[in-house]
Each structure stands twice: as structure tokens, then as C-alpha cells.
Coordinates of C-alpha atoms and ligand atoms in Angstrom, one line a residue:
M1 CA 132.1 90.1 103.0
K2 CA 128.9 88.3 103.9
F3 CA 125.9 90.4 105.1
E4 CA 126.4 89.7 108.8
T5 CA 129.9 91.1 108.5
K6 CA 129.0 94.0 106.2
V7 CA 126.4 95.5 108.7
I8 CA 129.3 95.9 111.2
H9 CA 132.3 96.7 109.0
A10 CA 131.4 97.8 105.5
G11 CA 132.3 101.4 105.0
I12 CA 133.0 101.8 108.7
H13 CA 136.5 102.9 109.8
S14 CA 138.0 104.2 113.0
D15 CA 138.2 108.0 113.1
P16 CA 141.5 109.2 111.6
S17 CA 141.9 112.2 113.9
T18 CA 141.6 110.2 117.2
G19 CA 141.3 106.5 116.5
A20 CA 137.8 106.4 117.9
V21 CA 136.5 102.9 116.9
M22 CA 132.9 104.0 116.7
T23 CA 131.9 106.6 114.1
P24 CA 131.9 110.1 115.7
I25 CA 128.9 112.4 115.4
F26 CA 130.4 115.3 113.4
Q27 CA 128.0 118.0 114.7
T28 CA 129.4 120.9 112.7
S29 CA 128.0 123.0 109.9
T30 CA 131.3 124.1 108.4
Y31 CA 135.0 123.2 108.2
E32 CA 138.2 125.3 108.5
Q33 CA 140.0 126.1 105.3
K34 CA 143.8 126.9 105.6
A35 CA 143.7 129.1 102.5
P36 CA 140.8 129.7 100.2
G37 CA 139.9 126.3 98.6
K38 CA 142.6 124.5 100.7
H39 CA 140.7 122.0 102.9
K40 CA 140.4 118.4 103.8
G41 CA 137.6 117.5 101.4
Y42 CA 134.9 119.1 103.6
E43 CA 133.6 122.6 103.0
Y44 CA 130.0 122.8 104.2
A45 CA 127.9 120.2 106.0
R46 CA 124.9 120.2 103.6
T47 CA 127.4 119.0 101.0
Q48 CA 129.6 116.7 103.0
N49 CA 129.5 115.3 106.5
P50 CA 131.8 112.4 107.7
T51 CA 129.1 110.7 109.8
R52 CA 126.7 110.8 106.9
E53 CA 129.4 109.5 104.5
V54 CA 130.0 106.4 106.7
L55 CA 126.2 105.6 106.7
Q56 CA 125.9 106.1 102.9
N57 CA 128.9 103.8 102.3
N58 CA 127.5 101.2 104.7
L59 CA 124.0 101.3 103.1
A60 CA 125.5 101.0 99.6
A61 CA 127.3 97.8 100.7
L62 CA 124.2 96.3 102.3
E63 CA 122.3 96.6 99.0
N64 CA 125.3 95.4 96.9
G65 CA 125.4 98.9 95.3
K66 CA 128.2 101.4 94.8
F67 CA 126.6 104.6 96.0
G68 CA 124.3 105.5 98.9
I69 CA 122.6 108.9 99.2
C70 CA 120.8 109.7 102.5
F71 CA 117.9 112.0 103.1
S72 CA 116.0 113.4 106.0
S73 CA 113.1 110.9 105.5
G74 CA 112.0 108.1 103.2
L75 CA 109.7 110.5 101.4
A76 CA 112.5 113.1 101.0
A77 CA 114.5 110.3 99.3
M78 CA 111.6 109.6 97.0
D79 CA 111.2 113.3 96.3
A80 CA 114.8 113.4 95.2
I81 CA 114.2 110.5 92.8
I82 CA 111.1 112.1 91.2
K83 CA 113.3 115.3 90.7
L84 CA 115.2 113.2 88.1
L85 CA 112.1 113.7 85.9
K86 CA 110.8 116.8 84.2
Q87 CA 107.5 118.2 83.1
G88 CA 105.6 115.9 80.7
D89 CA 107.3 112.8 82.1
E90 CA 105.3 110.0 83.6
V91 CA 105.6 107.6 86.5
V92 CA 104.1 104.1 86.3
S93 CA 103.7 102.7 89.8
V94 CA 102.2 99.7 91.6
N95 CA 98.6 100.4 92.6
D96 CA 98.8 99.5 96.3
L97 CA 101.8 101.5 97.3
Y98 CA 102.6 103.3 100.6
G99 CA 100.0 106.1 101.2
G100 CA 102.7 108.8 101.6
S101 CA 104.3 107.8 98.3
Y102 CA 100.9 108.0 96.6
R103 CA 100.3 111.4 98.1
L104 CA 103.6 112.7 96.9
L105 CA 103.0 111.5 93.3
T106 CA 99.5 112.7 93.0
K107 CA 99.1 115.8 95.3
V108 CA 102.6 117.3 94.8
Y109 CA 104.0 116.2 91.4
E110 CA 100.9 116.3 89.3
Q111 CA 100.8 120.0 89.7
F112 CA 104.3 120.2 88.2
G113 CA 103.1 118.3 85.2
I114 CA 104.5 114.9 86.1
E115 CA 101.6 112.4 85.8
S116 CA 101.4 109.0 87.6
R117 CA 99.5 105.9 86.7
F118 CA 98.9 103.1 89.2
I119 CA 98.7 99.5 87.9
S120 CA 98.7 96.0 89.1
M121 CA 102.1 94.4 88.6
A122 CA 100.9 90.9 89.4
K123 CA 101.4 89.9 85.7
P124 CA 104.7 91.2 84.5
N125 CA 103.8 90.1 80.9
E126 CA 101.1 92.8 80.8
I127 CA 103.4 95.6 81.9
G128 CA 105.0 96.4 78.5
A129 CA 101.6 97.5 77.1
Q130 CA 101.2 100.0 80.0
L131 CA 104.3 102.0 79.2
N132 CA 104.6 104.8 76.6
K133 CA 107.1 107.3 75.4
H134 CA 106.5 109.5 78.4
T135 CA 107.2 106.8 81.0
K136 CA 110.5 107.6 82.7
L137 CA 110.2 105.9 86.0
V138 CA 108.6 102.6 87.1
W139 CA 107.9 102.4 90.8
I140 CA 107.7 99.0 92.5
E141 CA 106.9 98.2 96.1
T142 CA 107.1 94.6 97.4
P143 CA 105.8 93.3 99.7
T144 CA 103.0 95.9 99.7
N145 CA 101.2 97.5 102.6
P146 CA 99.0 96.2 104.2
M147 CA 97.9 93.3 101.9
L148 CA 101.4 91.9 101.5
N149 CA 101.2 91.4 97.7
L150 CA 104.4 90.4 96.0
V151 CA 105.9 91.8 92.7
D152 CA 108.4 89.7 90.8
I153 CA 111.1 92.3 90.6
K154 CA 113.3 90.4 88.1
Q155 CA 110.5 89.8 85.6
V156 CA 109.1 93.4 85.9
V157 CA 112.6 94.9 85.3
K158 CA 113.1 92.6 82.3
K159 CA 109.8 93.6 80.7
V160 CA 110.3 97.3 81.3
K161 CA 113.8 97.2 79.9
E162 CA 112.6 95.3 76.8
V163 CA 110.3 98.3 76.0
N164 CA 112.9 101.0 76.8
S165 CA 116.2 100.3 78.6
R166 CA 116.3 104.0 79.7
I167 CA 113.2 103.8 81.9
I168 CA 114.5 104.0 85.5
V169 CA 113.2 101.1 87.7
C170 CA 113.1 101.9 91.4
V171 CA 112.1 99.4 94.2
D172 CA 110.9 100.6 97.6
N173 CA 112.5 97.9 99.7
T174 CA 111.4 99.3 103.1
F175 CA 109.1 96.3 104.0
A176 CA 111.7 93.6 103.2
S177 CA 114.9 95.4 104.4
P178 CA 118.3 94.8 102.8
Y179 CA 118.7 91.7 104.8
L180 CA 115.8 89.9 103.1
Q181 CA 115.8 91.4 99.6
N182 CA 118.4 93.1 97.3
P183 CA 116.6 94.6 94.2
L184 CA 119.8 95.8 92.5
D185 CA 120.8 92.2 92.2
L186 CA 117.5 91.6 90.4
G187 CA 118.2 94.4 87.9
A188 CA 116.6 97.4 89.5
D189 CA 118.4 100.8 88.9
L190 CA 117.5 102.3 92.3
V191 CA 116.5 101.0 95.7
L192 CA 114.7 103.3 98.1
H193 CA 114.5 102.8 101.9
S194 CA 112.6 104.4 104.6
A195 CA 115.5 103.7 107.1
T196 CA 113.0 104.9 109.7
K197 CA 111.7 101.2 109.7
Y198 CA 113.9 98.1 109.8
I199 CA 117.2 99.7 109.0
N200 CA 117.3 101.9 112.0
G201 CA 115.0 99.5 113.8
H202 CA 114.5 101.3 117.1
S203 CA 111.7 103.7 116.2
D204 CA 113.7 106.7 117.2
V205 CA 114.8 108.2 113.9
I206 CA 113.2 109.4 110.6
L207 CA 115.6 108.9 107.7
G208 CA 115.6 107.8 104.1
A209 CA 118.1 106.5 101.5
V210 CA 118.6 105.7 97.9
I211 CA 121.1 103.2 96.7
T212 CA 122.4 102.6 93.2
S213 CA 125.3 101.2 91.2
K214 CA 124.9 103.6 88.3
P215 CA 127.4 106.5 88.5
K216 CA 125.3 108.8 86.4
L217 CA 122.2 108.4 88.5
A218 CA 124.3 108.7 91.7
E219 CA 125.9 111.9 90.4
K220 CA 122.4 113.4 89.7
L221 CA 121.1 112.3 93.1
Y222 CA 124.1 113.7 95.0
F223 CA 123.5 117.0 93.1
I224 CA 119.8 117.0 94.1
Q225 CA 120.8 116.1 97.8
N226 CA 123.0 119.1 98.0
A227 CA 120.9 121.5 95.8
T228 CA 117.6 120.9 97.5
G229 CA 119.1 120.2 101.0
A230 CA 116.9 117.5 102.5
I231 CA 119.8 115.9 104.3
P232 CA 119.7 113.9 107.6
G233 CA 121.5 115.4 110.6
P234 CA 124.7 113.7 111.9
Q235 CA 123.0 112.5 115.2
D236 CA 120.3 110.6 113.2
C237 CA 123.0 109.2 110.9
F238 CA 124.9 108.0 114.0
L239 CA 121.8 106.3 115.4
T240 CA 121.1 104.6 112.1
I241 CA 124.7 103.3 111.8
R242 CA 124.2 101.9 115.3
G243 CA 120.9 100.4 114.5
I244 CA 122.2 98.7 111.4
K245 CA 124.8 96.7 113.4
T246 CA 122.0 94.4 114.6
L247 CA 119.8 94.5 111.5
H248 CA 120.4 90.8 110.6
I249 CA 119.6 89.4 114.0
R250 CA 116.6 91.7 114.5
V251 CA 115.0 90.8 111.2
E252 CA 115.9 87.1 111.5
R253 CA 114.2 86.9 114.9
A254 CA 111.2 89.1 113.9
C255 CA 110.6 86.7 110.9
K256 CA 110.7 83.7 113.1
N257 CA 108.2 85.3 115.5
A258 CA 106.0 86.3 112.6
K259 CA 105.9 82.8 111.2
K260 CA 104.6 81.4 114.6
I261 CA 102.1 84.2 115.0
A262 CA 100.7 83.8 111.5
R263 CA 100.2 80.1 112.2
F264 CA 98.5 80.9 115.5
L265 CA 96.1 83.3 113.8
L266 CA 95.3 80.9 111.0
T267 CA 93.7 78.4 113.4
H268 CA 92.0 80.9 115.7
P269 CA 88.2 80.6 115.5
K270 CA 87.6 84.4 115.5
V271 CA 90.0 85.0 112.7
N272 CA 88.8 85.1 109.0
K273 CA 91.9 85.5 106.7
V274 CA 95.6 85.7 107.4
Y275 CA 97.9 87.5 104.9
Y276 CA 101.4 86.2 105.2
P277 CA 103.7 85.4 102.2
G278 CA 105.1 82.4 104.1
F279 CA 101.9 80.4 103.6
K280 CA 102.0 78.1 100.5
D281 CA 98.6 79.3 99.4
H282 CA 99.5 83.0 99.5
P283 CA 99.5 84.2 95.8
G284 CA 103.0 85.6 96.1
H285 CA 104.5 82.7 98.0
K286 CA 106.7 81.4 95.1
I287 CA 108.0 84.9 94.3
A288 CA 108.8 85.6 97.9
K289 CA 110.6 82.3 98.1
A290 CA 112.7 83.2 95.0
Q291 CA 113.5 86.8 95.8
M292 CA 113.6 87.0 99.6
R293 CA 115.7 85.4 102.2
D294 CA 112.7 84.9 104.5
F295 CA 109.0 85.9 104.4
G296 CA 109.3 89.1 106.5
A297 CA 107.7 90.1 109.8
M298 CA 104.6 91.8 108.6
V299 CA 101.3 89.9 109.1
S300 CA 97.8 91.2 108.3
F301 CA 94.5 89.5 109.3
D302 CA 90.8 90.2 109.6
L303 CA 88.0 88.9 111.7
K304 CA 85.0 86.7 110.9
S305 CA 83.0 89.6 112.4
E306 CA 82.6 92.4 109.9
S307 CA 82.2 95.1 112.5
F308 CA 84.7 97.9 113.1
A309 CA 83.7 97.9 116.7
D310 CA 85.0 94.3 117.1
A311 CA 88.3 95.3 115.5
K312 CA 88.5 98.2 117.9
K313 CA 88.1 95.8 120.8
V314 CA 91.2 93.8 119.6
L315 CA 93.2 97.0 118.9
S316 CA 92.6 98.5 122.3
N317 CA 93.1 95.3 124.3
T318 CA 96.5 94.2 123.3
K319 CA 99.1 95.1 126.0
I320 CA 102.4 94.2 124.3
F321 CA 101.4 95.1 120.7
T322 CA 101.2 98.9 120.7
L323 CA 98.5 100.5 118.6
A324 CA 100.6 102.8 116.3
E325 CA 101.5 103.6 112.8
S326 CA 105.0 102.6 111.4
L327 CA 106.8 99.3 111.5
G328 CA 110.2 97.6 111.6
G329 CA 111.1 98.4 115.2
V330 CA 112.2 96.0 117.9
E331 CA 108.8 96.4 119.5
S332 CA 105.6 94.8 118.1
L333 CA 103.0 97.2 116.8
I334 CA 99.4 96.7 115.7
G335 CA 97.5 98.9 113.3
H336 CA 94.2 99.3 111.6
P337 CA 94.9 100.4 108.0
P338 CA 91.2 101.1 107.1
S339 CA 91.0 103.9 109.7
M340 CA 94.7 104.8 110.0
T341 CA 97.0 104.8 107.0
H342 CA 94.4 104.0 104.4
G343 CA 91.5 106.1 105.8
S344 CA 91.3 108.3 102.7
I345 CA 90.6 105.3 100.3
P346 CA 86.8 104.9 99.6
K347 CA 85.4 101.8 101.2
E348 CA 84.3 100.0 98.0
D349 CA 87.9 100.4 96.7
R350 CA 89.3 99.0 99.9
L351 CA 87.0 96.0 99.8
K352 CA 88.0 95.2 96.3
V353 CA 91.5 94.4 97.5
G354 CA 90.3 92.6 100.6
M355 CA 90.8 95.4 103.1
T356 CA 87.7 94.8 105.2
D357 CA 86.7 97.0 108.2
T358 CA 88.3 94.5 110.5
L359 CA 91.7 94.2 108.8
M360 CA 94.5 94.6 111.2
R361 CA 98.3 94.8 110.5
L362 CA 101.0 93.5 112.8
S363 CA 104.6 94.6 112.7
V364 CA 106.1 91.7 114.6
G365 CA 109.0 92.6 116.9
I366 CA 111.7 90.6 118.7
E367 CA 110.0 90.0 122.0
N368 CA 109.3 86.5 123.3
V369 CA 106.9 84.9 120.8
D370 CA 104.8 83.1 123.5
D371 CA 104.2 86.5 125.2
L372 CA 103.1 88.0 121.8
I373 CA 100.8 85.1 121.0
Q374 CA 99.2 85.2 124.5
D375 CA 98.7 89.0 124.1
L376 CA 96.8 88.5 120.8
E377 CA 94.9 85.5 122.3
R378 CA 93.7 87.6 125.2
A379 CA 92.6 90.5 123.0
L380 CA 90.7 88.1 120.7
T381 CA 88.8 86.5 123.6
K382 CA 87.3 90.0 124.4
L383 CA 85.2 89.6 121.3
Ligands
PLP1 C1 107.3 104.7 106.0 C2 107.5 104.4 104.5 C3 107.9 105.3 103.6 C4 108.1 106.8 104.0 O1 109.2 106.9 104.8 P1 109.4 108.1 105.9 O2 110.8 107.8 106.5 O3 108.3 108.0 106.9 O4 109.4 109.4 105.1 C5 108.0 105.0 102.3 N1 107.7 103.7 101.9 C6 107.3 102.7 102.7 C7 107.0 101.4 102.2 C8 107.2 103.0 104.1 O5 106.7 102.1 104.9

């Protein structure tokens, strides 16, 4: 099946008890047993739930994997992955990863004796030297937030596996979505999604997933899912299954809109720099072209003015772009990473990576692109 068919049919089946075409919400905590141990494969809903099963199988297919394991949030999914490690093990991660992922690694797992190091993965050839006998997990995120840096997944996996084939490589694929990028095909062992973003796509669910083709890793993750219990509820699984059915058309349209908006910003007299992997002079353009189906729908930009007050004017004067955290929904959002998601990073560290006081991030939605451009134009003329 091609992607567009998989989103609608892979792992989806009509309900055997009634013939219902759409996956029912199995809102139950337990299942009847005819005699002790005599049941239909379902005992208790932390362990098995038919709605969740359908979502897991569907997600596995979208990432060209064999197993999907769903969690109550993207961070709960990441938490389950880190629980594959033990005291004394080490994680090597990209240095500009999602703030919540950074917090989990540093503020939670360091106190359990799992250390993390954060490095640039811009030059895959230099990664081998960064690994040691304690390294058990390499964590990649691409494109990154909010600077939209790219990591060459295939090359990084190759270099890591040359050092030690048993090091697990996981890619946080949230920003690209499975429609644009499939890390398992590029050699990664695990893919993580905050399904809260593009996968559900309607900004009404928090949910996470891990996908893999490795039976041993899957078995351990299913064990952790049941043993630690951070499962999503059946209603959220249902909503996510429903959201996925339009994933391809949503992301396709959002990418198209983002391309036009990036070009508009590039020529705007008040705008300084536009970060968008679709531009030929973006440092990750070639990588994006090789490993993604399109360049994504995230665009960051800053102003020629260096004052936060000017950024505030833009941020509070858009009418269609809503000022909010998160991304990947049908509606367009605008955010200010230096004061919102990245507020805890010292200013000099922010500036080193180009995150100036006026840096703004757009999650471009699927509205009419002329309306979106006009909205930004109007807000920029308030300067
Ligand atoms: C949002 C996000 C997460 C965390 O997911 P939640 O569903 O909010 O727990 C992880 N990684 C990236 C890249 C994200 O954008």
C-alpha cells in the first residue's frame, strides 16, 4: 500500500462484533472471562485495548515498521525508551533538542545515574569520537526546534553502528511527521512521535508513540508500557486514528503554504533572517531534499529590529496566527521561543545558535495562504 492508502486502511478493520466500519471506542477497563484464563485475548485494559491496538498497528505501517507502542504523551513515550537503559549508561543527543526532552534527560534521569551529553550532529564523521563504552542510546531530532537544523539520519546511524552496532539510535520524527520522513528506512532502530502534533493534527489530543521493526526492542517496550502504565485512553486513540486519515493532505497543504510564506518573509523589509529548509542556501537543504518528501511546514524568522518589544507587537497583532505553544495542527500558530519554550536557556547561548530576541516560529496550518500572508503583513506594518 502507498502512504495515502495506508493512513486510511493499514491496520484498520471493521469491528468483528458488529461490523462497524469505523474503529469503536472500547471504553472499558476489563473484559469478561468465561472461565479463569479463558478469554478473547483481552484481560485488562492497561495491557490490551482494541482501539489502541488499531492505532498502534496503523502507526507501525505509516513508519514502515512492524510494531507500534502508544503512550499517554510524547514525553511518556520517550520516558519508556530511556527505561531501556540502566544506571551507568549514557545517552548522546543532539544539542538543540525539544526542551521537554532535554528536561527529562537532565532533570529526571541524571538523578538515576543515566548521564546525557549534547553534541552537534552537523558533521556525522565526528560522531564516532563522541561515543564511549557507556553510550547505549543516540538521540536524534530533525528538523530541530526552532532553528530548523537538519541531521543526516543515514550517515549518523552508519557512524554510530560502525562504533558499536548495539547502540540504539532513536529519531524524534515529530517535526517531519511520517508523511515526510521515515527514519526506520534510513537505519534507525526506533522512531518517536509526539502524535499530539501532525499525527493527530487537530490540537485536541496529547499522545505519543514509538515505532520499531526490532522484535526484541518491541517486546521490552510493550513490557514497559504495561509495567509502568503510561497508556493513552481509548477516546484519545480514536481521535488520533481519525486525525491520521487526513495526515497526507494536511501536511501536503501545510508544506505548500509554508513555502509561500517563507518566500514572502524573505523579501519583507522588516524581516532579517528566514529559517526554512526549502531555501537552497539553508545549510541543511541538501539533507532535507534527500531524506524528506517536502521541506515541512515550520518556518522561523527574526526582525531587523533587535528589540523584544517589536517582536511582541508582531506576536500580539496577528489575527489568524494564534499565539500559542505546540505545532502541527490544522490552524496556524505563532510562537516566540526565546520567551516561551526556550526561556530557560541563557541569552548568550541562545544568540550563539541565532536565536535572537526577535526570533519567531510559525507552525503553518492549512488555511488559505493569501489570508495567512495578509495576516503577517498587517502585523509587520505595526512596527
Ligand atoms: C511536543 C514534542 C514532544 C513532546 O510531546 P508531548 O506529546 O507534548 O509529550 C517531543 N518532541 C518534540 C519534537 C515535540 O515537538
